[in-house]
Amino acid sequence: MSAQVSSAVPLKDAIEEARFGGKCVSLGFALRAELPAPGGYALAVDLVSAIASGDEAARASIAPLFAEFAPAVAVRSSAVGEDSVDASFAGQHLTVLNVMDAESVIAAIQQVHASAFTAEAIAYRVKMGVEGEPAIAVVIQQQILSEVAGVMFTKNPITNANERYIEASWGLGEAVVAGMVVPDSYRISSEGSVLEQVLGDKDVELVATEEGETREREVDQIRQDSLCLREDQLDRLHNLALNCEAVYGEHIDIEWAFHEGQLYLLQCRSITM
């Protein structure tokens, strides 16, 4: 790898937004604050560009990173200018889930890098007033194989009320983020009381496969007819919201997941109202 190309750093050490993008820096901030974010590595813009352009030394540096978090990782975009107060790039760039070997991680990095240069992504940058060429960093993060996952807004984005608004569904959270299901929805007061629970239409879930992919799977009727969050889980999500607001100091949009009883913070950004 060229001496001018930087090395990957542990996610908690990602500090410079101009090098690592908004998502890396936000997750690094969460880890330094001991919020329950999965571990991972941050790849700076120059390293991602080197991998995308075929630099063999840069590509070879990926194998030990994957080994630390095997058997599976998620590869996420972290664009410079992303997740700022003025311009949230949520959904504009690719995320690749359940990546199960180093060569596939390299391919995923290339796909994520390319997603910043699509016509749709560039048009969105223009719309949001983000100038210059796309600069994309990458998060390589432990894959959480969630049983239940979703999003939480610490301020209701629909009514602007000072309450938690949660959407949840079975399986991986991309089913909620990508609109594959009508998730269950919950309103929680700022003091933690459950104000409303609405059953969604959760007929499918997104699950990881042993082949290193994800697929849709039909949800059995019992789970379709059941709310996917228990009262104790809602209480833990409320406490996560309190902890995140104490750290970030503003109303935020959280992606979260439950796996084997553990609650994980997958992503955190300012709400775009």
Short mmCIF file of C-alpha atoms in Angstrom, two decimals:
data_model
loop_
_atom_site.label_atom_id
_atom_site.label_comp_id
_atom_site.label_asym_id
_atom_site.label_seq_id
_atom_site.Cartn_x
_atom_site.Cartn_y
_atom_site.Cartn_z
CA MET A 1 0.00 0.00 0.00
CA SER A 2 1.33 3.43 -0.88
CA ALA A 3 2.88 5.33 2.00
CA GLN A 4 0.44 8.15 1.22
CA VAL A 5 -2.64 5.95 1.80
CA SER A 6 -3.87 5.81 5.38
CA SER A 7 -4.62 2.62 7.29
CA ALA A 8 -7.97 1.64 8.77
CA VAL A 9 -8.50 2.71 12.38
CA PRO A 10 -10.70 1.24 15.12
CA LEU A 11 -14.12 2.83 14.83
CA LYS A 12 -13.81 4.46 18.25
CA ASP A 13 -10.77 6.40 16.97
CA ALA A 14 -12.60 7.94 13.99
CA ILE A 15 -12.66 11.64 14.82
CA GLU A 16 -12.06 13.68 11.65
CA GLU A 17 -15.25 14.06 9.62
CA ALA A 18 -13.31 15.26 6.58
CA ARG A 19 -11.45 11.91 6.47
CA PHE A 20 -13.98 9.44 7.84
CA GLY A 21 -17.39 10.94 7.07
CA GLY A 22 -20.34 11.57 9.32
CA LYS A 23 -21.37 8.00 10.08
CA CYS A 24 -17.90 6.84 11.18
CA VAL A 25 -17.45 9.89 13.39
CA SER A 26 -20.92 9.54 14.93
CA LEU A 27 -20.38 5.84 15.72
CA GLY A 28 -16.90 6.56 17.05
CA PHE A 29 -18.40 9.19 19.34
CA ALA A 30 -20.96 6.63 20.54
CA LEU A 31 -18.26 4.05 21.33
CA ARG A 32 -16.13 6.57 23.21
CA ALA A 33 -19.22 7.44 25.25
CA GLU A 34 -19.71 3.70 25.98
CA LEU A 35 -23.04 3.52 24.18
CA PRO A 36 -23.85 -0.03 22.97
CA ALA A 37 -22.65 0.29 19.37
CA PRO A 38 -21.04 -2.77 17.72
CA GLY A 39 -17.30 -2.60 17.21
CA GLY A 40 -15.67 -2.14 13.86
CA TYR A 41 -13.17 -0.25 11.74
CA ALA A 42 -13.28 3.07 9.91
CA LEU A 43 -11.74 3.29 6.44
CA ALA A 44 -10.82 6.84 5.42
CA VAL A 45 -11.74 8.29 2.04
CA ASP A 46 -8.27 7.76 0.57
CA LEU A 47 -8.14 4.09 1.61
CA VAL A 48 -11.59 3.42 0.15
CA SER A 49 -10.56 5.10 -3.10
CA ALA A 50 -7.38 2.99 -3.24
CA ILE A 51 -9.34 -0.23 -2.72
CA ALA A 52 -11.91 0.80 -5.34
CA SER A 53 -9.14 1.55 -7.85
CA GLY A 54 -7.50 -1.86 -7.38
CA ASP A 55 -4.53 -1.08 -5.10
CA GLU A 56 -3.41 -4.59 -4.09
CA ALA A 57 -1.74 -3.52 -0.84
CA ALA A 58 -4.84 -1.60 0.21
CA ARG A 59 -7.00 -4.64 -0.54
CA ALA A 60 -4.65 -6.94 1.38
CA SER A 61 -5.10 -4.78 4.48
CA ILE A 62 -8.76 -5.83 4.71
CA ALA A 63 -8.30 -9.51 5.63
CA PRO A 64 -7.13 -8.96 9.25
CA LEU A 65 -9.94 -6.46 9.82
CA PHE A 66 -12.56 -8.99 8.75
CA ALA A 67 -10.96 -11.75 10.83
CA GLU A 68 -11.46 -9.73 14.01
CA PHE A 69 -15.23 -9.63 13.50
CA ALA A 70 -15.85 -12.92 11.68
CA PRO A 71 -18.06 -14.72 10.84
CA ALA A 72 -19.94 -11.74 9.38
CA VAL A 73 -19.70 -7.97 9.05
CA ALA A 74 -21.80 -5.13 7.70
CA VAL A 75 -20.17 -2.72 5.25
CA ARG A 76 -21.72 0.75 5.42
CA SER A 77 -21.11 4.05 3.66
CA SER A 78 -19.88 7.11 5.53
CA ALA A 79 -19.89 10.06 3.15
CA VAL A 80 -18.22 13.35 3.98
CA GLY A 81 -21.09 15.76 4.57
CA GLU A 82 -23.41 12.89 5.55
CA ASP A 83 -25.68 12.91 8.62
CA SER A 84 -25.12 16.59 9.30
CA VAL A 85 -27.89 18.77 10.69
CA ASP A 86 -28.50 20.30 7.24
CA ALA A 87 -28.28 17.21 5.03
CA SER A 88 -29.04 13.64 6.01
CA PHE A 89 -27.90 11.17 3.37
CA ALA A 90 -29.94 8.31 4.84
CA GLY A 91 -30.79 5.81 2.13
CA GLN A 92 -28.71 7.47 -0.59
CA HIS A 93 -25.69 5.16 -0.37
CA LEU A 94 -25.41 1.39 -0.25
CA THR A 95 -25.16 -0.82 2.82
CA VAL A 96 -24.05 -4.45 2.36
CA LEU A 97 -25.06 -6.85 5.14
CA ASN A 98 -23.87 -10.30 6.24
CA VAL A 99 -20.52 -10.20 4.44
CA MET A 100 -18.72 -13.44 5.32
CA ASP A 101 -15.19 -13.38 3.85
CA ALA A 102 -12.43 -10.86 3.11
CA GLU A 103 -12.84 -10.97 -0.67
CA SER A 104 -16.53 -10.23 -0.29
CA VAL A 105 -15.69 -7.31 2.02
CA ILE A 106 -13.49 -5.86 -0.73
CA ALA A 107 -16.30 -6.29 -3.26
CA ALA A 108 -18.74 -4.64 -0.83
CA ILE A 109 -16.39 -1.67 -0.38
CA GLN A 110 -16.27 -1.26 -4.15
CA GLN A 111 -20.08 -1.38 -4.33
CA VAL A 112 -20.46 1.17 -1.53
CA HIS A 113 -17.93 3.48 -3.19
CA ALA A 114 -19.71 3.22 -6.53
CA SER A 115 -23.08 4.01 -4.92
CA ALA A 116 -21.86 7.54 -4.14
CA PHE A 117 -21.52 8.23 -7.87
CA THR A 118 -24.96 7.16 -9.09
CA ALA A 119 -27.14 9.76 -10.78
CA GLU A 120 -29.58 9.61 -7.87
CA ALA A 121 -26.90 10.18 -5.22
CA ILE A 122 -25.33 13.07 -7.12
CA ALA A 123 -28.75 14.69 -7.69
CA TYR A 124 -29.43 14.44 -3.96
CA ARG A 125 -26.10 16.13 -3.19
CA VAL A 126 -27.05 19.00 -5.50
CA LYS A 127 -30.51 19.25 -3.90
CA MET A 128 -28.98 19.43 -0.41
CA GLY A 129 -26.34 21.94 -1.45
CA VAL A 130 -23.36 19.64 -0.84
CA GLU A 131 -20.63 20.87 -3.17
CA GLY A 132 -17.68 19.09 -4.75
CA GLU A 133 -17.00 15.49 -5.76
CA PRO A 134 -18.43 12.73 -3.54
CA ALA A 135 -15.97 11.65 -0.85
CA ILE A 136 -16.90 8.29 0.64
CA ALA A 137 -15.45 6.52 3.65
CA VAL A 138 -16.59 3.12 4.90
CA VAL A 139 -17.55 1.43 8.17
CA ILE A 140 -16.72 -2.28 8.55
CA GLN A 141 -18.79 -3.29 11.56
CA GLN A 142 -19.73 -6.45 13.42
CA GLN A 143 -22.94 -7.84 11.91
CA ILE A 144 -25.75 -8.03 14.46
CA LEU A 145 -28.09 -10.90 13.55
CA SER A 146 -31.11 -9.33 15.16
CA GLU A 147 -34.35 -11.03 16.08
CA VAL A 148 -36.09 -7.62 16.27
CA ALA A 149 -34.85 -4.29 14.93
CA GLY A 150 -36.00 -0.89 13.79
CA VAL A 151 -35.72 2.84 14.19
CA MET A 152 -36.44 5.29 17.00
CA PHE A 153 -36.91 9.03 16.83
CA THR A 154 -36.37 10.79 20.14
CA LYS A 155 -38.74 13.52 18.91
CA ASN A 156 -41.85 12.51 16.96
CA PRO A 157 -41.06 13.36 13.29
CA ILE A 158 -44.74 13.29 12.33
CA THR A 159 -46.29 15.52 15.01
CA ASN A 160 -43.14 17.24 16.32
CA ALA A 161 -44.24 16.20 19.83
CA ASN A 162 -41.60 15.73 22.51
CA GLU A 163 -42.02 11.94 22.65
CA ARG A 164 -40.27 8.81 21.36
CA TYR A 165 -41.59 7.35 18.13
CA ILE A 166 -40.47 3.77 17.46
CA GLU A 167 -40.94 1.50 14.45
CA ALA A 168 -40.04 -2.19 14.79
CA SER A 169 -40.23 -5.46 12.90
CA TRP A 170 -38.85 -8.99 12.99
CA GLY A 171 -35.38 -9.81 11.66
CA LEU A 172 -32.81 -7.35 10.32
CA GLY A 173 -33.62 -3.66 10.53
CA GLU A 174 -33.22 -3.07 6.79
CA ALA A 175 -36.78 -4.40 6.43
CA VAL A 176 -37.97 -1.28 8.27
CA VAL A 177 -35.49 1.17 6.74
CA ALA A 178 -36.16 -0.03 3.19
CA GLY A 179 -39.96 -0.08 3.60
CA MET A 180 -40.33 -3.84 3.06
CA VAL A 181 -42.96 -4.07 5.81
CA VAL A 182 -45.46 -1.92 7.65
CA PRO A 183 -43.73 -2.04 11.04
CA ASP A 184 -45.29 -1.98 14.47
CA SER A 185 -45.28 1.58 15.81
CA TYR A 186 -45.02 2.86 19.36
CA ARG A 187 -45.27 6.24 21.05
CA ILE A 188 -43.44 6.65 24.34
CA SER A 189 -43.61 9.78 26.50
CA SER A 190 -40.42 11.63 27.37
CA GLU A 191 -40.83 10.13 30.86
CA GLY A 192 -41.02 6.58 29.48
CA SER A 193 -44.76 5.83 29.61
CA VAL A 194 -46.23 3.86 26.70
CA LEU A 195 -48.75 6.14 24.98
CA GLU A 196 -49.69 4.00 21.97
CA GLN A 197 -48.89 0.64 20.38
CA VAL A 198 -50.07 -0.09 16.82
CA LEU A 199 -49.74 -3.52 15.21
CA GLY A 200 -48.19 -3.38 11.75
CA ASP A 201 -48.27 -5.72 8.77
CA LYS A 202 -45.08 -7.74 9.26
CA ASP A 203 -45.61 -10.57 6.80
CA VAL A 204 -41.92 -10.91 5.87
CA GLU A 205 -38.59 -10.54 7.66
CA LEU A 206 -35.08 -10.04 6.31
CA VAL A 207 -32.68 -12.71 7.58
CA ALA A 208 -29.01 -13.58 7.05
CA THR A 209 -28.15 -16.76 5.16
CA GLU A 210 -25.22 -19.14 5.60
CA GLU A 211 -24.08 -18.19 2.08
CA GLY A 212 -23.28 -14.61 3.08
CA GLU A 213 -26.41 -13.00 1.74
CA THR A 214 -29.76 -11.79 3.07
CA ARG A 215 -33.19 -12.98 2.00
CA GLU A 216 -36.82 -12.34 2.71
CA ARG A 217 -38.60 -15.02 4.75
CA GLU A 218 -42.29 -15.35 5.48
CA VAL A 219 -43.24 -14.56 9.07
CA ASP A 220 -45.47 -17.13 10.75
CA GLN A 221 -49.02 -16.06 11.56
CA ILE A 222 -48.49 -15.96 15.33
CA ARG A 223 -45.69 -13.41 14.99
CA GLN A 224 -47.59 -11.46 12.33
CA ASP A 225 -50.41 -11.03 14.82
CA SER A 226 -48.10 -10.10 17.72
CA LEU A 227 -46.36 -6.88 18.65
CA CYS A 228 -42.64 -7.54 18.33
CA LEU A 229 -41.50 -5.46 21.33
CA ARG A 230 -42.21 -6.30 24.95
CA GLU A 231 -42.71 -3.67 27.64
CA ASP A 232 -39.24 -4.28 29.08
CA GLN A 233 -37.69 -3.78 25.62
CA LEU A 234 -39.58 -0.51 25.19
CA ASP A 235 -38.21 0.59 28.55
CA ARG A 236 -34.67 -0.23 27.41
CA LEU A 237 -35.18 1.71 24.19
CA HIS A 238 -36.40 4.70 26.18
CA ASN A 239 -33.27 4.51 28.34
CA LEU A 240 -31.12 4.28 25.20
CA ALA A 241 -32.82 7.44 23.94
CA LEU A 242 -32.02 9.22 27.21
CA ASN A 243 -28.39 8.11 27.06
CA CYS A 244 -28.01 9.12 23.42
CA GLU A 245 -29.52 12.54 24.01
CA ALA A 246 -27.21 13.05 26.99
CA VAL A 247 -24.25 12.39 24.69
CA TYR A 248 -25.39 14.05 21.45
CA GLY A 249 -27.37 16.89 22.98
CA GLU A 250 -30.09 17.05 20.33
CA HIS A 251 -33.12 15.19 19.00
CA ILE A 252 -31.90 12.18 17.08
CA ASP A 253 -32.82 9.30 14.79
CA ILE A 254 -31.54 5.94 16.04
CA GLU A 255 -31.27 2.58 14.30
CA TRP A 256 -31.25 -0.22 16.88
CA ALA A 257 -31.37 -4.01 17.12
CA PHE A 258 -31.98 -6.71 19.73
CA HIS A 259 -29.91 -9.89 19.53
CA GLU A 260 -29.92 -12.58 22.22
CA GLY A 261 -31.18 -10.12 24.81
CA GLN A 262 -28.63 -7.40 24.03
CA LEU A 263 -29.72 -4.00 22.70
CA TYR A 264 -27.38 -2.49 20.09
CA LEU A 265 -27.12 1.02 18.71
CA LEU A 266 -26.45 0.62 14.98
CA GLN A 267 -26.58 4.24 13.90
CA CYS A 268 -27.37 7.66 15.29
CA ARG A 269 -27.95 10.94 13.45
CA SER A 270 -29.78 14.25 13.82
CA ILE A 271 -33.46 14.19 12.84
CA THR A 272 -34.19 15.87 9.49
CA MET A 273 -37.54 17.56 10.11
#
